[in-house]
PDB file of C-alpha atoms in Angstrom:
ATOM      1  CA  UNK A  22       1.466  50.406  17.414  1.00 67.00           C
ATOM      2  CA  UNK A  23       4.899  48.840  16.122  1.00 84.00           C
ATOM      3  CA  UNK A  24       4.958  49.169  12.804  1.00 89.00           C
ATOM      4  CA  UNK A  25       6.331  45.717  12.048  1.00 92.00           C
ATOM      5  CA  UNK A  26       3.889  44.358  13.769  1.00 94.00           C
ATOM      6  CA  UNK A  27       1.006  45.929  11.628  1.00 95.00           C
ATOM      7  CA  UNK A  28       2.943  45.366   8.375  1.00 97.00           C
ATOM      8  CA  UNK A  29       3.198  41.726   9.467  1.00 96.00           C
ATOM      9  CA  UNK A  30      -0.813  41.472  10.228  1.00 96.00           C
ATOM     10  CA  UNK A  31      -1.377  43.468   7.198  1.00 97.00           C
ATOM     11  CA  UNK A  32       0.586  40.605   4.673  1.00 97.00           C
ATOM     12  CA  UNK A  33      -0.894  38.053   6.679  1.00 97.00           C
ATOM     13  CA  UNK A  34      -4.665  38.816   5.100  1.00 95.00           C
ATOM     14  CA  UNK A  35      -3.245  39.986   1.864  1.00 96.00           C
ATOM     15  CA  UNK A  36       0.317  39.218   0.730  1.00 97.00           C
ATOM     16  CA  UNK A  37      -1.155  36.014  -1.192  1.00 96.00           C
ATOM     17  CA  UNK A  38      -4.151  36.750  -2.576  1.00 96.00           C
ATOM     18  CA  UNK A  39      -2.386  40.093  -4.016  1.00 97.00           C
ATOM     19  CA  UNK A  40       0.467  38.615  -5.242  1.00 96.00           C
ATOM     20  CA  UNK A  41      -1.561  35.996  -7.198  1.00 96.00           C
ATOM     21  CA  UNK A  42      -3.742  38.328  -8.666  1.00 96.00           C
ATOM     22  CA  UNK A  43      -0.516  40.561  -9.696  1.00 95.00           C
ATOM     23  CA  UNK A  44       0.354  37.200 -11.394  1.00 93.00           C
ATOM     24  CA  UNK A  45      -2.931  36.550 -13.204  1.00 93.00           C
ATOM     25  CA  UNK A  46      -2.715  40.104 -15.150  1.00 90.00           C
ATOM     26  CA  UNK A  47       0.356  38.674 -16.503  1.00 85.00           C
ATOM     27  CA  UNK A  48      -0.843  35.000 -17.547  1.00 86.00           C
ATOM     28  CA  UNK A  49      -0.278  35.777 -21.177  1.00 84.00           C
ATOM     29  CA  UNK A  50       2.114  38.820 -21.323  1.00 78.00           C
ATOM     30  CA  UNK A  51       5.929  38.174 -21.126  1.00 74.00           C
ATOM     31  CA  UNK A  52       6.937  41.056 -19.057  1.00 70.00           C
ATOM     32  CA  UNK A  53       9.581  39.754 -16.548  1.00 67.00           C
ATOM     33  CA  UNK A  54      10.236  43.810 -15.367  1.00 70.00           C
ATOM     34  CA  UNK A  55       7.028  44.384 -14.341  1.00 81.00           C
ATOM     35  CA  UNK A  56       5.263  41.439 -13.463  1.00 85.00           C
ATOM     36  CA  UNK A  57       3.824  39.763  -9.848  1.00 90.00           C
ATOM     37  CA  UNK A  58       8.119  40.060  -8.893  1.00 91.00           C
ATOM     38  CA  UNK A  59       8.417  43.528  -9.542  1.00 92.00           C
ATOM     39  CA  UNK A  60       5.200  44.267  -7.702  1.00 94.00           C
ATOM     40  CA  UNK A  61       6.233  42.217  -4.744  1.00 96.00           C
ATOM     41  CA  UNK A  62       9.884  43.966  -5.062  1.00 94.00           C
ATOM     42  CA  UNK A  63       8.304  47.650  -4.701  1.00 95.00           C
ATOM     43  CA  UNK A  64       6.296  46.210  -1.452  1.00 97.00           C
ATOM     44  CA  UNK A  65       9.319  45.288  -0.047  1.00 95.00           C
ATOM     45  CA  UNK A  66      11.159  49.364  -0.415  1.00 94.00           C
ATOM     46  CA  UNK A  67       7.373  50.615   0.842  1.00 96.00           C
ATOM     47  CA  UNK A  68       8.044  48.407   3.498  1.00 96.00           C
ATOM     48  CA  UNK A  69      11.405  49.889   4.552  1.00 94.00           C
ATOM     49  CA  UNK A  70      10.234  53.537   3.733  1.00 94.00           C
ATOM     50  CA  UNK A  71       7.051  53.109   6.067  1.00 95.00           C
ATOM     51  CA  UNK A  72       9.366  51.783   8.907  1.00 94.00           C
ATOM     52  CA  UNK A  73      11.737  54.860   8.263  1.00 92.00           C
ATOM     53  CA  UNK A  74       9.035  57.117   8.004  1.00 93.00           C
ATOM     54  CA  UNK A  75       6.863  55.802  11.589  1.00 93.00           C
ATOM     55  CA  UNK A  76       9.643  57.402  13.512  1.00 90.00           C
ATOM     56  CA  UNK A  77       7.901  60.658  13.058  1.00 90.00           C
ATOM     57  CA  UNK A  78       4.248  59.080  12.104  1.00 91.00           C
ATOM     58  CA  UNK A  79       1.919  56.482  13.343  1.00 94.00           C
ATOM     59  CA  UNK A  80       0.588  54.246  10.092  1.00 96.00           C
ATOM     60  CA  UNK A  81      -2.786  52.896  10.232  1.00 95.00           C
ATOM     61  CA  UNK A  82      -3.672  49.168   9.388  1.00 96.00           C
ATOM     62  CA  UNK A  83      -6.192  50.787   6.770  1.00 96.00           C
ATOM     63  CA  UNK A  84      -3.497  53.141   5.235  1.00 97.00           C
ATOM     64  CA  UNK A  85      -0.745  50.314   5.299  1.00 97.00           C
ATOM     65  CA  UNK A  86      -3.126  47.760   3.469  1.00 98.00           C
ATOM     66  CA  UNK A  87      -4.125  50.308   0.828  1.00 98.00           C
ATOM     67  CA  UNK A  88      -0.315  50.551  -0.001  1.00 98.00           C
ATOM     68  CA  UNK A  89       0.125  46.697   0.194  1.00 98.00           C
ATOM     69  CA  UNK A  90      -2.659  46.987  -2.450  1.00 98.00           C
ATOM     70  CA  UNK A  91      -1.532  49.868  -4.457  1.00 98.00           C
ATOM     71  CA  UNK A  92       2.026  48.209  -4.833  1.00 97.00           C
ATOM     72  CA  UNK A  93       0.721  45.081  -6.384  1.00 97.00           C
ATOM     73  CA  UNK A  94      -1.776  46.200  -8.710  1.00 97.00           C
ATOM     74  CA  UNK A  95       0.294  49.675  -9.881  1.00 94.00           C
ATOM     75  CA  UNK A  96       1.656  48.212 -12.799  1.00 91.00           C
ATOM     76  CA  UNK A  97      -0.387  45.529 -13.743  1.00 94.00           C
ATOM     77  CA  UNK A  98      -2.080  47.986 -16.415  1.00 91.00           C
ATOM     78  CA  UNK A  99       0.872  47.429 -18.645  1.00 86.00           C
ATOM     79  CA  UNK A 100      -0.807  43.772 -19.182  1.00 84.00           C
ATOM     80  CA  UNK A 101      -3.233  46.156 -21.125  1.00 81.00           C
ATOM     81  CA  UNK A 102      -0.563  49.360 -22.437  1.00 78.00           C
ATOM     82  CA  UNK A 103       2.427  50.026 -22.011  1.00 79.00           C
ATOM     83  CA  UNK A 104       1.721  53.722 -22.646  1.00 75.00           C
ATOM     84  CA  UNK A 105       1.381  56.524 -19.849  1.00 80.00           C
ATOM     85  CA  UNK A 106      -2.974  55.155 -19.529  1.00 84.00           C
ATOM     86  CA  UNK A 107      -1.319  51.962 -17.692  1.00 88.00           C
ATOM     87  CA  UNK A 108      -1.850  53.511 -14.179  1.00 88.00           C
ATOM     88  CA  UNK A 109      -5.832  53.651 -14.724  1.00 93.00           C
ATOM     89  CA  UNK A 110      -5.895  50.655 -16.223  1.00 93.00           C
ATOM     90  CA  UNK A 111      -4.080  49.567 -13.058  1.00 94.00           C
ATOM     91  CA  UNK A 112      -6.504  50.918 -10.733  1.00 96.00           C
ATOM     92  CA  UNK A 113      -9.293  49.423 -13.296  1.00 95.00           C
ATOM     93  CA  UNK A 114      -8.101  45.986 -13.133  1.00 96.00           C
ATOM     94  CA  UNK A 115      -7.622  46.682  -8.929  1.00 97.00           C
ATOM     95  CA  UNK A 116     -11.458  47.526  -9.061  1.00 96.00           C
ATOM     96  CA  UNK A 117     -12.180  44.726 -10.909  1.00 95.00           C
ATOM     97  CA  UNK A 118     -10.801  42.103  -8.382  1.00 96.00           C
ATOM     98  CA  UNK A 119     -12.656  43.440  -5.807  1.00 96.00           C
ATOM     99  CA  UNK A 120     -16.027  43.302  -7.466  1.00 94.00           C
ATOM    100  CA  UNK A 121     -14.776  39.715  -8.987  1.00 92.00           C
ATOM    101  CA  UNK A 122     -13.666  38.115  -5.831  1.00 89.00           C
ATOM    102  CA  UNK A 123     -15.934  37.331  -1.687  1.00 89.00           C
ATOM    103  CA  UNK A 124     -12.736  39.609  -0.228  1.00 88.00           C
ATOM    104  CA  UNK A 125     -14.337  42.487   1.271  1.00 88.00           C
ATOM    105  CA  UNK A 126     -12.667  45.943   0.102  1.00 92.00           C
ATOM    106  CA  UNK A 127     -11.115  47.720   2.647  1.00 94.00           C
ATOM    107  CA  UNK A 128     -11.928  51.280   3.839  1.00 94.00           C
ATOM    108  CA  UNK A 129     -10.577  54.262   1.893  1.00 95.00           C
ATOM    109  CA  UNK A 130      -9.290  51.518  -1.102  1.00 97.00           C
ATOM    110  CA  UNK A 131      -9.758  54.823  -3.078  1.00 96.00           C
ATOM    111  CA  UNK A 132      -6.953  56.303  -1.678  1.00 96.00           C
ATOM    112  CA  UNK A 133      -5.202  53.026  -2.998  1.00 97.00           C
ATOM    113  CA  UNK A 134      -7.100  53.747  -6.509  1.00 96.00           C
ATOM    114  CA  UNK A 135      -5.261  57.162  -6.684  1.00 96.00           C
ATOM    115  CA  UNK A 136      -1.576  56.125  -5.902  1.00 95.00           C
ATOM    116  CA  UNK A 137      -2.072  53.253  -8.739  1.00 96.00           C
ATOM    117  CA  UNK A 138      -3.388  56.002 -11.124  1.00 94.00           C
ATOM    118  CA  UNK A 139      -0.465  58.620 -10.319  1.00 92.00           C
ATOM    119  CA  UNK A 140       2.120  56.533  -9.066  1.00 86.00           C
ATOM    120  CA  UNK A 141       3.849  57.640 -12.292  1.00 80.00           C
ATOM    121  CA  UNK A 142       4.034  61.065 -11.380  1.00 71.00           C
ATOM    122  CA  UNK A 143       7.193  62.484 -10.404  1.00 64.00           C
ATOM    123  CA  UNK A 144       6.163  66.066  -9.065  1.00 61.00           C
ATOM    124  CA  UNK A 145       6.922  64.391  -5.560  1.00 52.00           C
ATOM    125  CA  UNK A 146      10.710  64.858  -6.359  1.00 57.00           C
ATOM    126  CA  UNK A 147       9.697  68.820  -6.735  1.00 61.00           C
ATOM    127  CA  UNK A 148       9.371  71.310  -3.514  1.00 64.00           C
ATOM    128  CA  UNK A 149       8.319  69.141  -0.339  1.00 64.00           C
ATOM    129  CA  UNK A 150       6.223  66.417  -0.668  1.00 68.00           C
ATOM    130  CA  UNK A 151       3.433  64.532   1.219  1.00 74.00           C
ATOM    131  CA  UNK A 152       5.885  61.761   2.626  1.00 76.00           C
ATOM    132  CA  UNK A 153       2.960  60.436   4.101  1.00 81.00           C
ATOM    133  CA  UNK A 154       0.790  60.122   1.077  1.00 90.00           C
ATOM    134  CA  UNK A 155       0.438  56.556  -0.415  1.00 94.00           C
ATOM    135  CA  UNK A 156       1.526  57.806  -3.810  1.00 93.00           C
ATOM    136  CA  UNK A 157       4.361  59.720  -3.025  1.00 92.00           C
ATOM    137  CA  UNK A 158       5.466  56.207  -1.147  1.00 94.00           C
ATOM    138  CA  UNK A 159       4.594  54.308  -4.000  1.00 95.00           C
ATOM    139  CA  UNK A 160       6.241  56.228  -6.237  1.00 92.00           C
ATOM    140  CA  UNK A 161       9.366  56.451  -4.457  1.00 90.00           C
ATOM    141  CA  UNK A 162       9.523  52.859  -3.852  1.00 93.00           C
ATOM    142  CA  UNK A 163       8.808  52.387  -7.658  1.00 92.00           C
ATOM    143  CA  UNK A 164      11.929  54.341  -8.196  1.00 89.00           C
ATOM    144  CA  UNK A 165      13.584  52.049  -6.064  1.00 89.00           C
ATOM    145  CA  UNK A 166      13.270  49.340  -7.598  1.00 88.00           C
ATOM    146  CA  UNK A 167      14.521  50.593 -11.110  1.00 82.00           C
ATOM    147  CA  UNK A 168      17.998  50.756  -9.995  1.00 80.00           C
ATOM    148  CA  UNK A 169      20.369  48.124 -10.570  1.00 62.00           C
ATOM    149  CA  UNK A 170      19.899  44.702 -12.980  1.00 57.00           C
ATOM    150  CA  UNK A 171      16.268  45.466 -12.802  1.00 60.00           C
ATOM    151  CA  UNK A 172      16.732  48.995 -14.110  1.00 55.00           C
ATOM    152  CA  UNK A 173      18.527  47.501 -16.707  1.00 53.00           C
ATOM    153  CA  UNK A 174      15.537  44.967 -17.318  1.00 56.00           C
ATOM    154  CA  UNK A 175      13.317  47.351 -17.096  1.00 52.00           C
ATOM    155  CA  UNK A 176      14.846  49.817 -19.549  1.00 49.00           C
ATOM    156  CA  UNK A 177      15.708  47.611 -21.856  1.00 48.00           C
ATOM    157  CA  UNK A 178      11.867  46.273 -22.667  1.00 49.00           C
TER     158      UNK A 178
END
């Protein structure tokens, strides 16, 4: 299937309710760099890496919504710490709106889990990695999005 097609049904079911529950881990923390925006930012690179990446492998809805997930909820453990923990407590708080909220968890949301947990590991950038893998994605767009004024930002705090 086109992959615009299933990134577009894919933030149709959850580009809201993710964003706004990005945003509510971040009600009383003033953390411009790393809030609901940077979240929705790093979507927006997996985006463009997953449409550079189908032209040599077919996504799955189920693989593309655990990234939509996994890029809004991997640094929403720095509500919590800012220290190296903040990945688990991201996938902690993404485990937590699932068993707080009627929206039925997708399949394989651990694999989702994971990439928030290690999305701060950089071994990807060492041999060959798994360009498929949600984490190595994550991660990459991550990276992304700490160039420019938002590296700055997000350097400076």
């Amino acid at each position: 299937m086109n992959p615009d097609k299933l990134l577009y049904e894919v933030e149709k079911k959850w580009l809201n309710k993710l964003f706004y529950a990005s945003a509510d881990c971040f009600t009383d923390i003033a953390l411009p760099s790393h809030d609901q925006w940077h979240h929705y930012r790093v979507w927006l690179y997996a985006k463009e890496l997953v449409k550079a990446l189908s032209k040599n492998y077919e996504f799955t809805y189920n693989q593309l919504t655990n990234l939509l997930i996994a890029c809004f909820f991997h640094d929403t453990g720095m509500s919590l710490t800012r220290d190296e923990k903040h990945g688990k407590e991201g996938a902690i708080l993404c485990k937590q709106f699932f068993s707080n909220t009627t929206i039925q968890k997708p399949e394989n949301l651990n694999t989702a889990l994971k990439a928030i947990e290690h999305h701060d590991d950089k071994t990807y950038k060492q041999g060959k990695p798994d360009t498929r893998s949600l984490t190595t994605i994550l991660a990459t767009a991550d990276d992304l999005d700490a160039f420019g004024y938002t590296g700055i930002l997000r350097y400076a705090e």
